[in-house]
Short mmCIF file of C-alpha atoms and ligand atoms in Angstrom, two decimals:
data_model
loop_
_atom_site.label_atom_id
_atom_site.label_comp_id
_atom_site.label_asym_id
_atom_site.label_seq_id
_atom_site.Cartn_x
_atom_site.Cartn_y
_atom_site.Cartn_z
CA MET A 1 -10.08 97.66 23.33
CA ASN A 2 -13.28 99.62 22.64
CA ARG A 3 -15.20 97.65 20.06
CA LEU A 4 -18.03 96.99 22.55
CA ARG A 5 -17.65 100.07 24.71
CA GLY A 6 -20.88 100.83 26.59
CA LYS A 7 -22.54 97.56 25.53
CA VAL A 8 -24.07 95.02 27.90
CA ALA A 9 -23.91 91.34 26.97
CA ILE A 10 -25.19 88.02 28.27
CA VAL A 11 -23.12 84.94 27.44
CA THR A 12 -24.77 81.66 28.40
CA GLY A 13 -22.31 78.94 29.31
CA GLY A 14 -19.76 81.69 29.91
CA ASN A 15 -17.89 79.72 32.53
CA ALA A 16 -15.98 77.31 30.24
CA GLY A 17 -14.72 76.66 26.74
CA ILE A 18 -16.00 78.82 23.91
CA GLY A 19 -18.34 80.86 26.14
CA GLU A 20 -15.48 81.74 28.48
CA ALA A 21 -13.41 82.97 25.54
CA ILE A 22 -16.34 85.04 24.27
CA ALA A 23 -17.00 86.58 27.69
CA LYS A 24 -13.33 87.49 28.09
CA ALA A 25 -13.09 88.95 24.58
CA PHE A 26 -16.23 91.03 25.16
CA ALA A 27 -14.94 92.33 28.51
CA ARG A 28 -11.56 93.23 26.96
CA GLU A 29 -13.44 95.25 24.34
CA GLY A 30 -15.29 97.27 26.95
CA ALA A 31 -18.58 95.40 27.36
CA SER A 32 -20.19 94.69 30.71
CA VAL A 33 -20.77 90.95 30.69
CA VAL A 34 -23.19 88.62 32.45
CA ILE A 35 -22.13 84.99 32.35
CA THR A 36 -24.24 81.96 33.16
CA GLY A 37 -23.70 78.25 33.71
CA ARG A 38 -24.55 75.67 36.31
CA ARG A 39 -21.16 75.31 38.04
CA GLN A 40 -20.59 78.11 40.54
CA ALA A 41 -16.87 77.36 40.96
CA GLU A 42 -16.24 77.80 37.24
CA LEU A 43 -18.32 80.99 37.20
CA ASP A 44 -16.21 82.33 40.09
CA ARG A 45 -13.00 81.46 38.25
CA VAL A 46 -13.99 83.34 35.09
CA VAL A 47 -15.33 86.30 37.10
CA GLY A 48 -11.96 86.47 38.89
CA ASP A 49 -10.05 86.47 35.59
CA ILE A 50 -12.20 89.19 34.07
CA VAL A 51 -12.11 91.40 37.16
CA GLN A 52 -8.33 91.03 37.26
CA GLY A 53 -8.25 92.41 33.71
CA GLN A 54 -10.32 95.41 34.86
CA GLY A 55 -13.45 94.06 33.13
CA MET A 56 -17.05 94.40 34.29
CA VAL A 57 -18.75 91.05 34.93
CA VAL A 58 -21.56 89.43 36.88
CA ALA A 59 -22.31 85.70 37.14
CA VAL A 60 -25.74 84.16 37.53
CA ALA A 61 -25.72 80.42 38.23
CA GLY A 62 -28.37 78.18 36.76
CA SER A 63 -29.57 76.16 33.81
CA VAL A 64 -31.03 77.38 30.52
CA THR A 65 -33.62 74.63 31.02
CA ASP A 66 -35.05 76.55 33.99
CA GLU A 67 -37.43 79.36 33.02
CA LEU A 68 -37.09 81.05 36.41
CA HIS A 69 -33.30 81.16 36.08
CA VAL A 70 -33.54 82.52 32.56
CA ARG A 71 -35.81 85.37 33.65
CA GLU A 72 -33.53 86.08 36.58
CA VAL A 73 -30.51 86.38 34.26
CA VAL A 74 -32.22 89.11 32.24
CA ARG A 75 -33.59 90.83 35.36
CA ARG A 76 -30.15 90.92 37.00
CA THR A 77 -28.55 92.18 33.79
CA VAL A 78 -30.89 95.13 33.49
CA GLN A 79 -30.82 95.81 37.23
CA GLN A 80 -27.01 95.80 37.34
CA PHE A 81 -26.13 97.47 34.04
CA GLY A 82 -29.33 99.24 32.96
CA ARG A 83 -29.65 97.67 29.52
CA LEU A 84 -29.12 94.57 27.36
CA ASP A 85 -27.47 94.89 23.96
CA ILE A 86 -26.06 91.46 23.12
CA LEU A 87 -27.22 87.91 23.80
CA VAL A 88 -24.87 85.04 22.98
CA ASN A 89 -26.68 81.71 23.19
CA ASN A 90 -23.63 79.52 23.67
CA ALA A 91 -24.61 76.99 26.37
CA GLY A 92 -24.81 73.57 24.82
CA ILE A 93 -24.24 69.89 25.38
CA GLY A 94 -23.47 66.95 23.17
CA ASP A 95 -24.12 63.26 23.30
CA PHE A 96 -21.71 61.65 20.94
CA GLY A 97 -21.15 58.03 19.92
CA LYS A 98 -24.64 56.65 19.34
CA ARG A 99 -26.76 56.32 16.24
CA LEU A 100 -30.47 57.17 16.27
CA HIS A 101 -31.76 53.65 17.03
CA GLU A 102 -29.48 53.62 20.10
CA THR A 103 -30.70 57.01 21.36
CA ASP A 104 -33.17 56.90 24.24
CA ASP A 105 -36.00 59.35 24.85
CA ALA A 106 -34.34 60.99 27.82
CA THR A 107 -31.16 61.78 25.89
CA TRP A 108 -33.04 63.11 22.86
CA THR A 109 -35.28 65.29 25.01
CA HIS A 110 -32.46 66.61 27.16
CA ILE A 111 -30.24 67.61 24.24
CA LEU A 112 -33.12 69.43 22.57
CA ASP A 113 -34.11 71.05 25.87
CA VAL A 114 -30.66 72.57 26.41
CA ASN A 115 -29.49 73.29 22.86
CA LEU A 116 -32.78 74.45 21.33
CA ASN A 117 -35.38 75.15 24.02
CA GLY A 118 -32.71 76.88 26.10
CA VAL A 119 -32.14 79.31 23.25
CA PHE A 120 -35.89 79.80 22.90
CA ARG A 121 -36.20 80.63 26.61
CA MET A 122 -33.20 82.97 26.76
CA THR A 123 -34.18 84.77 23.58
CA ARG A 124 -37.82 85.16 24.61
CA ALA A 125 -36.74 86.63 27.93
CA SER A 126 -34.25 89.03 26.30
CA LEU A 127 -36.27 90.38 23.40
CA PRO A 128 -38.61 92.69 25.38
CA GLN A 129 -35.62 94.69 26.68
CA MET A 130 -34.05 94.85 23.21
CA LEU A 131 -37.40 95.94 21.74
CA LYS A 132 -37.62 98.64 24.38
CA GLN A 133 -34.16 99.85 23.40
CA GLY A 134 -34.90 99.60 19.68
CA ALA A 135 -31.67 97.67 19.13
CA GLY A 136 -30.00 94.37 19.93
CA VAL A 137 -27.78 91.59 18.70
CA ILE A 138 -28.24 87.84 19.10
CA VAL A 139 -25.47 85.40 18.22
CA ASN A 140 -26.33 81.71 18.40
CA ILE A 141 -23.53 79.18 18.67
CA SER A 142 -24.45 76.27 16.45
CA SER A 143 -22.09 73.69 14.92
CA ILE A 144 -20.85 72.32 11.62
CA ALA A 145 -23.09 69.38 12.58
CA SER A 146 -25.96 71.44 11.15
CA LEU A 147 -24.17 71.99 7.85
CA ILE A 148 -22.68 68.59 7.00
CA GLY A 149 -23.61 65.04 7.94
CA LEU A 150 -21.55 63.81 10.87
CA PRO A 151 -21.78 60.35 12.41
CA THR A 152 -23.31 59.35 15.75
CA LEU A 153 -24.74 62.64 16.98
CA PRO A 154 -28.36 62.68 15.77
CA ALA A 155 -29.95 64.67 18.61
CA TYR A 156 -27.11 67.18 18.59
CA ALA A 157 -27.33 67.65 14.82
CA ALA A 158 -31.11 68.05 14.98
CA SER A 159 -30.85 70.63 17.76
CA LYS A 160 -28.27 72.69 15.88
CA GLY A 161 -30.13 72.48 12.56
CA ALA A 162 -33.26 73.79 14.23
CA LEU A 163 -31.20 76.53 15.85
CA ASP A 164 -29.98 77.71 12.43
CA SER A 165 -33.56 77.86 11.10
CA LEU A 166 -34.78 79.63 14.22
CA THR A 167 -32.06 82.25 13.84
CA ARG A 168 -33.06 83.01 10.25
CA ALA A 169 -36.71 83.32 11.30
CA LEU A 170 -35.75 85.71 14.11
CA ALA A 171 -33.57 87.77 11.76
CA VAL A 172 -36.56 88.36 9.49
CA ASP A 173 -39.04 89.04 12.31
CA TYR A 174 -36.91 91.52 14.24
CA ALA A 175 -34.84 93.38 11.63
CA LYS A 176 -37.37 96.21 11.63
CA ASP A 177 -36.84 96.53 15.38
CA GLY A 178 -33.09 97.02 15.01
CA ILE A 179 -32.29 93.51 16.24
CA ARG A 180 -29.75 91.40 14.32
CA CYS A 181 -29.49 87.60 14.66
CA ASN A 182 -26.67 85.43 13.32
CA VAL A 183 -25.32 81.92 13.67
CA VAL A 184 -21.72 80.92 14.28
CA SER A 185 -20.91 77.32 13.36
CA PRO A 186 -17.69 76.03 14.86
CA GLY A 187 -15.82 72.94 13.75
CA LEU A 188 -13.83 70.94 16.28
CA ILE A 189 -12.69 73.33 19.02
CA ASP A 190 -10.34 72.39 21.83
CA THR A 191 -12.64 72.76 24.86
CA PRO A 192 -13.80 70.52 27.70
CA MET A 193 -16.64 69.30 25.45
CA ALA A 194 -14.13 68.03 22.90
CA ALA A 195 -11.67 66.67 25.48
CA PRO A 196 -12.54 62.98 25.04
CA LEU A 197 -11.74 63.29 21.34
CA MET A 198 -8.75 65.60 21.75
CA ASN A 199 -7.25 63.13 24.24
CA ASN A 200 -7.69 60.15 21.92
CA PRO A 201 -5.00 60.44 19.20
CA GLU A 202 -6.26 57.40 17.27
CA GLN A 203 -9.75 58.84 16.93
CA LEU A 204 -8.53 62.38 16.42
CA ALA A 205 -6.05 61.84 13.58
CA PRO A 206 -8.53 60.78 10.87
CA ILE A 207 -10.88 63.59 11.84
CA LEU A 208 -8.18 66.26 11.65
CA ALA A 209 -7.08 64.82 8.29
CA ARG A 210 -10.42 66.04 6.87
CA TYR A 211 -9.71 69.61 7.91
CA PRO A 212 -7.90 71.69 5.25
CA ILE A 213 -6.29 73.52 8.18
CA GLN A 214 -5.17 70.38 9.94
CA ARG A 215 -5.69 71.20 13.57
CA ALA A 216 -8.53 71.81 16.01
CA GLY A 217 -9.64 75.40 16.52
CA LYS A 218 -9.11 77.42 19.66
CA PRO A 219 -11.98 78.96 21.65
CA GLU A 220 -10.46 82.41 21.03
CA GLU A 221 -10.76 81.85 17.27
CA VAL A 222 -14.52 81.44 17.67
CA ALA A 223 -14.68 84.42 20.01
CA SER A 224 -13.09 86.69 17.36
CA LEU A 225 -15.93 85.98 14.95
CA VAL A 226 -18.60 86.38 17.62
CA LEU A 227 -17.03 89.68 18.64
CA TYR A 228 -17.27 90.98 15.09
CA LEU A 229 -20.92 89.91 14.74
CA ALA A 230 -21.82 91.43 18.12
CA SER A 231 -20.16 94.75 17.32
CA ASP A 232 -21.48 97.65 15.28
CA GLU A 233 -18.94 96.70 12.60
CA ALA A 234 -21.53 94.07 11.57
CA ALA A 235 -24.41 96.57 11.44
CA TRP A 236 -25.61 95.26 8.05
CA VAL A 237 -25.13 91.56 8.83
CA THR A 238 -28.18 89.55 9.86
CA GLY A 239 -29.57 86.07 9.26
CA GLY A 240 -26.15 84.71 8.35
CA THR A 241 -24.55 81.37 9.14
CA PHE A 242 -20.81 81.73 9.64
CA PRO A 243 -18.57 78.67 9.84
CA VAL A 244 -15.36 78.96 11.85
CA ASP A 245 -14.10 75.53 11.04
CA GLY A 246 -10.63 75.28 9.48
CA GLY A 247 -12.35 74.76 6.12
CA ILE A 248 -14.00 71.40 6.92
CA THR A 249 -17.40 72.33 5.50
CA ILE A 250 -15.97 73.23 2.08
CA ASN A 251 -13.63 70.26 1.87
CA GLY A 252 -14.35 68.39 -1.33
CA LYS A 253 -12.06 65.51 -0.38
CA GLY A 254 -14.56 63.81 1.87
CA PRO A 255 -13.34 61.35 4.47
CA SER A 256 -9.69 60.48 3.99
P1 NDP B 301 -18.06 73.05 27.02
O1 NDP B 301 -18.62 71.75 27.44
O2 NDP B 301 -16.62 73.30 27.15
O3 NDP B 301 -18.88 74.23 27.72
C1 NDP B 301 -20.28 74.20 27.69
C2 NDP B 301 -20.80 75.38 28.45
O4 NDP B 301 -22.21 75.33 28.48
C3 NDP B 301 -20.32 75.40 29.88
O5 NDP B 301 -20.12 76.73 30.27
C4 NDP B 301 -21.48 74.80 30.64
O6 NDP B 301 -21.49 75.26 31.98
C5 NDP B 301 -22.65 75.36 29.84
N1 NDP B 301 -23.86 74.58 29.98
C6 NDP B 301 -24.06 73.27 29.67
N2 NDP B 301 -25.32 72.92 29.96
C7 NDP B 301 -25.93 74.03 30.44
C8 NDP B 301 -27.23 74.31 30.92
N3 NDP B 301 -28.17 73.38 30.97
N4 NDP B 301 -27.51 75.57 31.33
C9 NDP B 301 -26.57 76.54 31.29
N5 NDP B 301 -25.31 76.32 30.86
C10 NDP B 301 -25.00 75.09 30.44
O7 NDP B 301 -18.48 73.21 25.50
P2 NDP B 301 -17.93 74.18 24.35
O8 NDP B 301 -17.37 75.41 24.92
O9 NDP B 301 -17.13 73.35 23.45
O10 NDP B 301 -19.31 74.46 23.62
C11 NDP B 301 -19.94 75.73 23.60
C12 NDP B 301 -20.91 75.75 22.45
O11 NDP B 301 -20.19 75.52 21.24
C13 NDP B 301 -21.98 74.65 22.51
O12 NDP B 301 -23.22 75.16 22.10
C14 NDP B 301 -21.46 73.60 21.56
O13 NDP B 301 -22.49 72.83 21.01
C15 NDP B 301 -20.79 74.47 20.51
N6 NDP B 301 -19.79 73.78 19.70
C16 NDP B 301 -18.65 73.25 20.25
C17 NDP B 301 -17.73 72.58 19.46
C18 NDP B 301 -16.47 71.98 19.99
O14 NDP B 301 -15.80 71.24 19.24
N7 NDP B 301 -16.07 72.25 21.22
C19 NDP B 301 -17.95 72.44 18.02
C20 NDP B 301 -19.17 73.03 17.54
C21 NDP B 301 -20.05 73.68 18.36
P3 NDP B 301 -22.03 74.34 33.20
O15 NDP B 301 -21.57 72.94 32.92
O16 NDP B 301 -21.44 74.96 34.42
O17 NDP B 301 -23.52 74.47 33.15
#
């Protein structure tokens, strides 16, 4: 109940899927939470849920591709709650089903702009406040796509691989300032992003067969790990890449 008592957190893409679970877990543990995302109705829904559970939450609608929105998120956070302790860069999109030679410029650029440049923008906007406070935590939501080769998602894999490297670079640059940065790398999680696959049993079965724990993960199972990394319990943990993936990345069996 009190693992994040007194902390203030931003969760991008906090209005659905994994981000929603993270925002709710943070609020349950006593954090004041600012959630972002483009869809106002989904922001309102999550705000309603958190308020009903006596949590503190504010929503700021917009896209991580928009520098003005990004600055506004940080400004509102500090204005409303007086500080910023935790940034979870969770907002992300995928474009699945095409190989590289079938990927057009617009798709490539858009995926990189949300999944990588969005993290750059949010982190750049957040760091001055964390530096002022002399402390902070950044958790970047990557993917197993940056750890193992997966078919037909080249832009997505490239964006997440770069995100892992960026996180390590940040961990080194900002450790002396009391700021920790880690990566969480989920396997297949049952969220709206994964719905097309989850709703296609023929496609899903061979994929799940590769998972030692033979099911998809739940958003709450990712949130538990993010909660640990965001809390003071992880005070000596920085620069790490943490799979939460039912064992897929250590599976020696290969495709079944
Ligand atoms: P969902 O599609 O369920 O949710 C994505 C979230 O990101 C939504 O809140 C969405 O809100 C937000 N979002 C998307 N684009 C933008 C944008 N331009 N600006 C701001 N917010 C945006 O996906 P998941 O919850 O599954 O994914 C969350 C993260 O986890 C992503 O980074 C994803 O890559 C990663 N991940 C997911 C896996 C899975 O199997 N589900 C596996 C591995 C990693 P809105 O649409 O309102 O903007």
